[in-house]
Amino acid sequence: MSGIHHILYKKDSITLVNAESGTKHLLTELLLEGEITDALPFRSGLAFLYINNSLDDVIAYLSLLNTGLTLALLKNDLEASLKTDLESKYRPNLIFDPKRNKIPNTKQLAITNHEIGLSFFIYDRGSTGKIDPRIKVLLSTSGTTGSPKFVKLSGENLWANADSIASYLPIERSDTVPLNLPLNYSYGLSVLHSNLLKGCTLVTNVPDIISPEFWTGFNKYGYSTLAGVPFVYELLDRIGFRNKDLPSLRYFTQAGGNLSEPLKRAFYTYSKEKDKEFYIMYGQTEASARISYVPYDQLPAKINSIGTPVKNGKLYIDSENHELLYEGPNIFGGYATSMEDLKSYKNIPVLRTGDIARQDEEGFFYIVGRLKRFVKLFGNRINLDELERFLKEECPGASLACDNIEDKFILVSIVGDPMAFQNVKQSLFEKFKIHPSSVKLQFVKEMPLTKNGKTDYQALSVMYADDSQP
Amino acid sequence: MSIDQNTKKELIAVFERALSIDKSRVTPHLGYKEIPEWDSISHMILINEIETTFEISIPSDQMVEMNSFSNILLFLDKNLLKKPS
């Protein structure tokens, strides 16, 4: 069996709980598969789904999964102008967006059964270009920016990923799983898929982790697991998670960047004392998410490792530049930056992760650096060159550079008068949802250059470090 | 019971810094997640900023109560008064 629609093969037993309303439904009563196929004026094409983690979002996604459509999963609170930019670039045939009442040149199609009603926007423009039928899902490389760059994933990619995760995590059919991460994020989508595969109960409309309602819901519904990026663990630490009595919790997972060692140790100790398990994992959207994980019993000895590869995957290190390379059935089929790119799905034998790694004697891998210029903030990857381009367009003629400081914040170095650049933080927030406190501005007399005449990022971060010394 | 005006003024300044918003937008009714600038990320920054500014430690079980400007002000009012001035 392969192909992502097979994650639904246990659908008869799957229950969905809406944490907001407290209602429970069988997945089979909610799925609109037949209704959608009957109502759609086309069999294939591109669908844009603006989603997060609501019941409607999950049902819209799963109902469309079995059609011939290619589904682009996007953040539902993307700024309106970014949505229309993406739509004019890719010309989707169908849009699911609960945040909008109207989209020009579309007609609304309401699809309902006894339990649920969803509304889709349909373009009446016929075929808008051929799409390789292997492309099932498109995910954005960064969760937040509305960048038109997508990762092309096939049904087989998504299946292989879900299957490998389900084989190393202690998922049980009796589990109740909160979908606390957005589904347009590869980690969130992985949680959905791997637990569907095992026939678990899924909880939608999960409130924010720092709201009291989340914790009432935790014990009311009896969550078995929790997934989080490093920031979520920092937050859990701050709200006294380890002092809470959570008898239903069996295991929790962390991915989406590096969590600090003291916190990893603290959560490991907690898991040991409370008879729970803690999984540290590594991956990329380009691998449909998961690449490696640290087996729980090895965690204390390998706390800073990204572990060993998932089932059917292989990891090794490039002997020339020490880049971490991955092979496996979950490697994506290339990027798409335009409709044209949807015509093909490439078989990529080796995924170059862009991370520099080493391997210890027992075969565990460790990330020691990064080849590409990006920053990972709050689990989201942000391309620094893209930021730089954007800011140069916003401030024509300005000489500026963006750099990553330890995945803690973005350093923007600018030549010029601070008064002229007051809006930099605000515009980064509006366009990329990068929180102003994650951006530091440094004003320099001139831009330091390397021997080759390129921006000397190292010199800039040294300047910053010198200035911020107490 | 009247709330100390200096505490209120100081708290408005803390909101301004932590959320990077203009003080005109800091109203008593301002609630967590009601504006895009006050999300879970800036919330943590806000809490840290409150703790340093007022030299106070917010117990973890009180964290979830810190969900609006007025609730935070109330918390400060109660807890700052206990300190000898």
XYZ file of C-alpha atoms in Angstrom:
555
model
C 0.000 0.000 0.000
C 1.277 3.468 -0.792
C -0.054 6.893 -1.615
C -1.238 9.372 0.930
C -4.969 8.717 0.478
C -4.339 5.378 2.178
C -3.829 7.197 5.461
C -7.610 7.151 5.479
C -7.921 3.394 5.363
C -8.750 3.226 9.054
C -11.227 6.066 8.755
C -14.118 4.003 10.107
C -12.582 4.074 13.542
C -11.327 7.656 13.561
C -13.042 10.212 15.775
C -12.576 13.957 15.521
C -13.146 16.156 18.551
C -13.702 19.886 18.243
C -12.006 21.343 21.331
C -13.886 24.615 20.987
C -17.429 23.224 20.898
C -16.745 19.872 22.557
C -18.537 17.985 19.762
C -17.361 14.572 18.596
C -17.815 13.105 15.155
C -16.763 10.060 13.250
C -14.486 11.050 10.395
C -16.632 9.067 7.946
C -19.648 11.221 8.819
C -17.735 14.381 8.045
C -15.785 13.554 4.903
C -17.294 15.156 1.813
C -15.436 13.027 -0.700
C -18.334 11.912 -2.875
C -20.130 15.227 -2.600
C -17.051 17.131 -3.738
C -16.342 14.869 -6.683
C -19.969 15.220 -7.823
C -20.016 18.980 -7.479
C -16.675 19.979 -8.956
C -16.722 21.038 -12.601
C -13.167 19.701 -13.067
C -11.258 16.526 -12.192
C -7.780 17.943 -11.850
C -6.206 21.329 -11.280
C -4.838 23.429 -8.467
C -6.527 24.084 -5.119
C -5.392 26.715 -2.623
C -6.331 25.862 0.957
C -5.827 28.602 3.543
C -5.905 26.637 6.757
C -4.793 26.298 10.351
C -6.151 23.567 12.609
C -9.944 23.855 12.691
C -12.357 21.006 12.043
C -13.383 22.619 8.742
C -9.725 22.903 7.726
C -9.056 19.234 8.409
C -12.197 18.105 6.595
C -11.580 20.380 3.598
C -8.063 18.985 3.282
C -8.922 15.323 3.767
C -11.983 15.514 1.513
C -9.929 16.945 -1.344
C -7.062 14.521 -0.811
C -8.798 11.785 -2.766
C -9.651 13.984 -5.754
C -7.277 14.552 -8.640
C -6.504 18.072 -7.433
C -3.105 19.328 -6.330
C -3.443 21.001 -2.935
C -1.374 24.020 -1.940
C -1.576 24.408 1.850
C -1.218 27.977 3.031
C -1.424 29.888 6.277
C -4.959 31.174 6.806
C -3.980 34.531 8.278
C -1.657 35.454 5.468
C -2.013 39.123 4.620
C -4.713 39.746 1.968
C -2.311 41.225 -0.578
C 0.002 38.229 -0.291
C -2.934 35.921 -0.957
C -3.936 37.753 -4.126
C -0.304 37.901 -5.292
C -0.010 34.137 -4.950
C -3.347 33.590 -6.658
C -2.501 35.722 -9.668
C 0.810 33.900 -9.979
C -0.544 30.348 -9.782
C -4.127 30.800 -11.004
C -5.751 28.116 -8.829
C -9.040 26.498 -9.905
C -10.406 26.261 -6.385
C -9.854 28.213 -3.172
C -10.824 27.276 0.358
C -10.510 30.314 2.607
C -12.834 30.709 5.620
C -11.391 34.203 6.171
C -12.855 35.653 2.979
C -16.513 36.115 2.039
C -15.889 36.948 -1.563
C -13.222 36.461 -4.204
C -13.615 38.331 -7.517
C -14.379 36.220 -10.603
C -15.269 33.129 -8.599
C -18.551 31.545 -7.735
C -19.162 30.016 -4.356
C -19.873 26.336 -4.086
C -21.373 25.126 -0.823
C -20.895 21.437 -0.181
C -22.732 19.891 2.715
C -23.773 16.639 4.287
C -25.736 15.958 7.485
C -22.912 17.040 9.726
C -20.870 19.731 8.040
C -21.000 22.410 5.376
C -17.988 23.865 3.618
C -17.770 26.639 1.098
C -15.321 26.707 -1.795
C -14.555 29.417 -4.342
C -14.465 28.081 -7.871
C -12.932 29.807 -10.888
C -14.775 29.301 -14.094
C -11.724 29.403 -16.320
C -11.266 25.804 -17.302
C -7.858 24.274 -17.350
C -5.104 26.675 -16.346
C -2.129 24.604 -17.353
C -1.018 21.076 -16.945
C 0.085 19.778 -13.582
C 2.119 16.623 -13.128
C -0.382 14.196 -11.590
C 2.247 13.028 -9.102
C 2.205 16.392 -7.302
C -0.296 15.958 -4.496
C 0.584 18.685 -2.001
C 2.473 21.973 -2.203
C 3.952 23.388 0.991
C 5.652 26.700 1.440
C 9.329 26.480 2.391
C 8.768 29.026 5.095
C 5.564 28.931 7.072
C 5.050 32.640 7.272
C 6.197 34.732 4.391
C 3.741 34.067 1.589
C 6.742 33.453 -0.614
C 5.677 31.937 -3.944
C 8.232 29.142 -3.525
C 6.638 25.764 -2.918
C 7.973 22.310 -2.181
C 6.361 19.714 -4.479
C 5.326 16.563 -2.629
C 3.820 13.392 -4.054
C 1.328 11.078 -2.405
C 4.156 8.556 -2.055
C 6.389 11.141 -0.338
C 3.709 11.921 2.213
C 2.894 8.273 2.755
C 6.549 7.290 3.250
C 6.949 10.088 5.779
C 3.823 9.201 7.763
C 4.742 5.526 7.717
C 8.291 6.094 8.976
C 7.085 8.351 11.800
C 4.388 5.878 12.822
C 7.033 3.192 13.059
C 9.353 4.985 15.514
C 6.960 7.031 17.652
C 4.993 5.061 20.263
C 1.664 5.967 18.621
C -1.271 3.826 19.746
C -4.717 3.569 18.279
C -6.252 4.600 21.605
C -4.349 7.914 21.579
C -6.014 11.309 21.589
C -3.899 13.722 19.580
C -4.263 17.508 19.662
C -3.508 19.151 16.312
C -1.747 22.036 17.993
C 0.469 22.902 15.028
C -0.929 24.406 11.807
C -1.530 21.915 8.996
C 0.177 24.081 6.405
C 3.414 23.498 8.307
C 5.151 20.229 7.392
C 5.564 19.193 11.051
C 1.868 19.819 11.735
C 0.862 17.901 8.610
C 3.117 15.007 9.671
C 1.366 14.818 13.040
C -2.004 14.597 11.267
C -0.863 11.953 8.766
C 1.041 9.656 11.120
C -1.785 9.575 13.653
C -4.458 9.058 10.991
C -2.429 6.111 9.832
C -2.727 4.539 13.267
C -6.422 5.364 13.612
C -6.104 7.770 16.557
C -8.642 10.282 17.841
C -7.770 13.768 16.620
C -8.580 17.035 18.337
C -9.137 20.126 16.185
C -9.667 23.824 17.061
C -7.051 23.465 19.781
C -6.694 26.789 21.615
C -3.401 28.541 22.114
C -1.004 26.692 24.396
C -0.750 29.603 26.807
C -4.496 29.952 27.261
C -6.172 28.319 30.287
C -8.608 26.593 27.872
C -5.787 24.586 26.359
C -4.956 23.036 29.732
C -8.577 22.377 30.681
C -8.929 20.659 27.320
C -5.730 18.694 27.930
C -7.226 16.834 30.867
C -10.830 16.908 29.658
C -10.024 15.127 26.401
C -6.939 13.344 27.743
C -4.214 14.332 25.269
C -1.691 11.535 24.757
C 0.957 13.620 23.081
C 2.185 17.110 22.287
C 4.320 18.398 19.407
C 6.364 21.567 19.478
C 9.091 23.642 17.904
C 11.798 25.015 20.252
C 9.748 28.102 21.008
C 6.836 25.986 22.239
C 9.178 24.244 24.682
C 10.517 27.579 25.924
C 6.928 28.572 26.484
C 6.045 25.293 28.209
C 9.025 25.797 30.457
C 7.851 29.289 31.350
C 4.296 28.274 32.185
C 5.395 25.519 34.515
C 4.515 22.577 32.272
C 6.701 20.189 34.235
C 4.724 20.843 37.429
C 1.388 20.099 35.834
C -0.327 16.825 36.486
C -0.949 15.348 33.045
C -1.720 11.663 33.516
C -2.890 11.127 29.928
C 0.367 12.376 28.376
C 2.523 9.475 27.135
C 5.080 11.103 24.878
C 6.009 14.463 23.376
C 8.072 15.466 20.360
C 10.299 18.365 19.392
C 11.410 19.387 15.891
C 11.750 22.526 13.805
C 15.156 23.669 15.020
C 17.558 23.286 17.878
C 16.291 23.456 21.457
C 18.885 24.594 24.004
C 20.636 21.782 25.854
C 19.488 22.784 29.381
C 15.866 22.667 28.232
C 16.357 19.354 26.455
C 17.807 17.946 29.679
C 15.023 19.410 31.811
C 12.331 17.880 29.605
C 14.196 14.603 29.459
C 14.406 14.450 33.275
C 10.712 15.257 33.470
C 9.881 12.461 31.046
C 11.995 10.008 33.024
C 10.404 10.919 36.351
C 6.839 10.894 35.044
C 7.220 7.772 32.935
C 6.752 9.536 29.608
C 8.904 9.664 26.479
C 10.559 12.615 24.746
C 11.541 12.510 21.067
C 13.935 14.945 19.451
C 13.632 14.925 15.684
C 15.183 16.578 12.653
C 13.805 17.224 9.212
C 12.976 19.581 6.379
C 9.888 20.336 4.350
C 11.889 19.015 1.360
C 11.799 15.582 3.040
C 8.021 15.798 3.623
C 9.303 16.608 7.104
C 11.105 13.814 8.865
C 14.760 12.846 8.260
C 16.031 11.582 11.606
C 15.172 11.171 15.284
C 16.871 10.246 18.543
C 15.586 6.959 20.000
C 14.275 7.723 23.484
C 16.538 5.311 25.363
C 19.591 6.925 23.731
C 18.570 10.500 24.465
C 20.620 11.166 27.627
C 23.835 10.097 25.888
C 22.993 11.774 22.557
C 21.203 14.885 23.728
C 22.796 17.190 21.157
C 22.459 14.792 18.272
C 19.806 14.793 15.550
C 19.884 11.015 15.860
C 19.807 8.396 13.159
C 17.791 8.239 9.923
C 14.125 7.268 9.785
C 12.982 3.952 8.311
C 13.988 3.541 4.623
C 16.175 6.624 4.852
C 19.939 6.964 4.647
C 22.147 9.764 5.973
C 25.772 10.477 5.136
C 28.189 13.344 4.940
C 29.680 14.870 1.802
C 33.427 14.282 2.076
C 34.244 17.615 0.427
C 32.098 20.207 2.160
C 30.764 18.109 5.093
C 27.175 18.784 4.067
C 24.588 16.392 5.467
C 23.005 14.359 2.658
C 19.826 12.325 2.818
C 18.336 9.609 0.646
C 14.850 8.215 1.056
C 11.374 7.807 -0.417
C 10.176 11.032 1.226
C 12.394 13.401 -0.797
C 10.375 16.038 -2.630
C 10.069 16.489 -6.381
C 11.675 19.918 -6.681
C 10.614 23.492 -6.017
C 7.924 25.458 -7.779
C 8.211 29.206 -8.124
C 5.641 29.502 -10.922
C 2.817 27.565 -12.614
C 5.317 26.400 -15.192
C 7.153 24.408 -12.496
C 4.020 22.389 -11.728
C 4.345 20.578 -15.058
C 7.019 18.308 -13.700
C 7.885 16.241 -10.658
C 11.578 15.372 -10.540
C 13.018 12.316 -8.889
C 15.718 13.664 -6.638
C 17.987 10.837 -5.477
C 19.913 12.837 -2.872
C 18.663 15.699 -0.732
C 21.354 18.242 0.092
C 20.222 19.548 3.475
C 22.372 22.675 3.530
C 23.437 21.728 7.047
C 27.030 20.875 7.919
C 27.244 17.774 10.070
C 29.511 15.235 11.744
C 28.893 11.644 12.749
C 30.058 9.938 15.950
C 31.433 6.389 16.345
C 27.971 5.018 17.074
C 26.495 6.437 13.919
C 24.658 9.435 15.395
C 24.656 12.701 13.461
C 25.278 16.219 14.807
C 24.607 19.535 13.087
C 27.628 21.797 13.357
C 26.804 24.596 10.941
C 24.875 25.772 7.941
C 25.843 26.273 4.302
C 22.852 28.264 3.170
C 21.953 31.712 4.287
C 18.790 31.319 6.282
C 17.598 31.813 9.815
C 15.251 29.563 11.729
C 12.989 31.623 13.960
C 10.171 30.002 15.913
C 10.367 26.877 13.749
C 10.076 28.785 10.480
C 12.813 29.052 7.939
C 13.446 32.542 6.627
C 15.702 33.158 3.663
C 18.066 36.019 4.473
C 18.736 36.886 0.836
C 15.000 37.237 0.282
C 14.775 39.609 3.260
C 17.654 41.624 1.915
C 16.058 41.918 -1.509
C 12.777 42.991 0.049
C 14.371 45.665 2.236
C 16.390 47.019 -0.676
C 13.154 47.420 -2.622
C 11.529 49.128 0.364
C 14.472 51.499 0.833
C 15.721 52.199 -2.687
C 19.393 52.975 -2.919
C 20.142 51.814 0.615
C 23.136 49.678 1.401
C 22.074 47.026 3.870
C 22.637 43.400 4.864
C 20.683 40.771 6.814
C 22.357 38.129 8.895
C 21.440 35.398 11.348
C 22.581 35.626 14.965
C 22.380 32.103 16.424
C 18.781 31.577 15.288
C 17.823 34.075 17.988
C 17.352 37.131 15.834
C 18.053 38.782 12.500
C 20.716 41.442 12.383
C 20.011 44.143 9.803
C 23.097 46.267 9.178
C 22.428 49.561 7.425
C 24.632 52.332 6.101
C 22.886 55.610 6.779
C 20.868 57.730 9.135
C 18.761 55.787 11.689
C 15.943 58.320 11.242
C 15.516 57.263 7.621
C 15.044 53.622 8.514
C 12.476 53.783 11.298
C 10.027 51.546 9.496
C 12.288 48.578 8.857
C 10.999 46.482 11.757
C 7.398 47.354 11.025
C 7.659 46.442 7.352
C 9.363 43.132 8.158
C 6.531 42.373 10.531
C 3.843 43.266 8.007
C 5.377 41.405 5.102
C 7.013 38.402 6.771
C 5.402 38.288 10.223
C 8.829 38.509 11.781
C 8.339 39.863 15.258
C 10.047 43.247 15.793
C 11.864 41.945 18.860
C 13.542 39.325 16.638
C 15.116 42.073 14.547
C 18.146 44.093 15.635
C 19.264 47.120 13.664
C 22.889 48.166 13.460
C 23.969 51.346 11.728
C 27.424 51.298 10.195
C 29.585 53.908 8.471
C 30.262 51.716 5.464
C 29.500 48.187 4.387
C 32.478 45.888 5.055
C 33.401 43.815 2.007
C 35.342 40.603 1.535
C 38.298 40.351 -0.833
C 35.892 39.311 -3.567
C 33.844 42.445 -3.081
C 30.929 40.665 -1.404
C 29.225 41.718 1.819
C 31.357 40.577 4.735
C 28.693 39.140 7.016
C 31.227 37.853 9.485
C 32.676 41.344 9.980
C 29.168 42.684 10.546
C 28.338 40.167 13.240
C 31.683 40.829 14.930
C 30.846 44.557 14.943
C 27.510 43.744 16.492
C 29.027 41.480 19.137
C 31.584 44.180 20.024
C 28.908 46.841 20.347
C 26.585 44.744 22.452
C 29.283 43.923 25.007
C 28.336 45.424 28.349
C -9.541 50.825 45.076
C -7.547 53.009 42.789
C -4.662 51.754 40.793
C -1.401 53.564 41.044
C -1.106 55.865 38.018
C 2.640 55.480 37.822
C 2.318 51.707 37.551
C -0.201 52.174 34.786
C 2.021 54.606 32.907
C 4.988 52.301 33.289
C 2.976 49.315 32.075
C 1.846 51.200 28.981
C 5.499 51.878 28.198
C 6.286 48.176 28.683
C 3.535 47.220 26.225
C 4.836 49.787 23.771
C 8.335 48.287 23.913
C 7.445 44.607 24.006
C 4.801 44.625 21.288
C 6.417 47.416 19.251
C 3.156 49.331 19.025
C 2.253 52.974 19.586
C 1.008 53.767 23.089
C -2.263 55.064 21.638
C -3.101 51.430 20.890
C -2.560 50.291 24.477
C -6.062 50.448 25.946
C -7.346 48.855 29.165
C -9.354 46.352 27.118
C -6.446 45.282 24.935
C -6.386 41.479 25.059
C -3.987 38.732 24.084
C -4.261 37.802 20.376
C -6.664 40.671 19.707
C -4.061 42.470 17.634
C -1.523 40.721 15.379
C 1.356 42.250 17.358
C 0.316 40.488 20.577
C 0.855 36.850 19.711
C 2.394 33.996 21.691
C 5.887 35.130 20.732
C 5.529 38.734 21.841
C 3.641 37.533 24.891
C 6.794 35.899 26.213
C 8.735 39.071 25.497
C 6.076 41.081 27.284
C 6.200 38.859 30.354
C 9.990 39.118 30.520
C 9.796 42.870 30.090
C 7.247 43.151 32.928
C 9.428 41.076 35.209
C 12.539 43.164 34.622
C 10.797 46.526 34.704
C 8.842 45.896 37.900
C 11.453 43.622 39.489
C 8.832 41.026 40.079
C 8.603 37.341 39.328
C 5.374 36.080 37.810
C 4.665 32.573 39.098
C 4.105 30.068 36.318
C 0.575 29.273 37.486
C -0.333 32.949 37.030
C 1.013 33.085 33.483
C -2.254 32.150 31.826
C -4.062 34.928 33.691
C -1.872 37.565 32.067
C -4.198 37.834 29.085
C -5.225 41.479 28.990
C -3.820 44.864 29.858
C -6.241 45.289 32.733
C -5.581 41.820 34.164
C -1.867 42.457 34.147
C -2.381 45.831 35.778
C -4.534 44.218 38.448
C -1.897 41.589 39.087
C 0.801 44.248 39.441
C -1.364 46.304 41.718
C -1.930 43.394 44.043
C 1.610 42.130 44.059
C 3.583 45.362 44.024
C 1.711 46.618 47.065
C 3.022 43.748 49.113
C 6.527 44.987 48.641
C 7.730 47.477 51.256
C 8.203 50.818 49.540
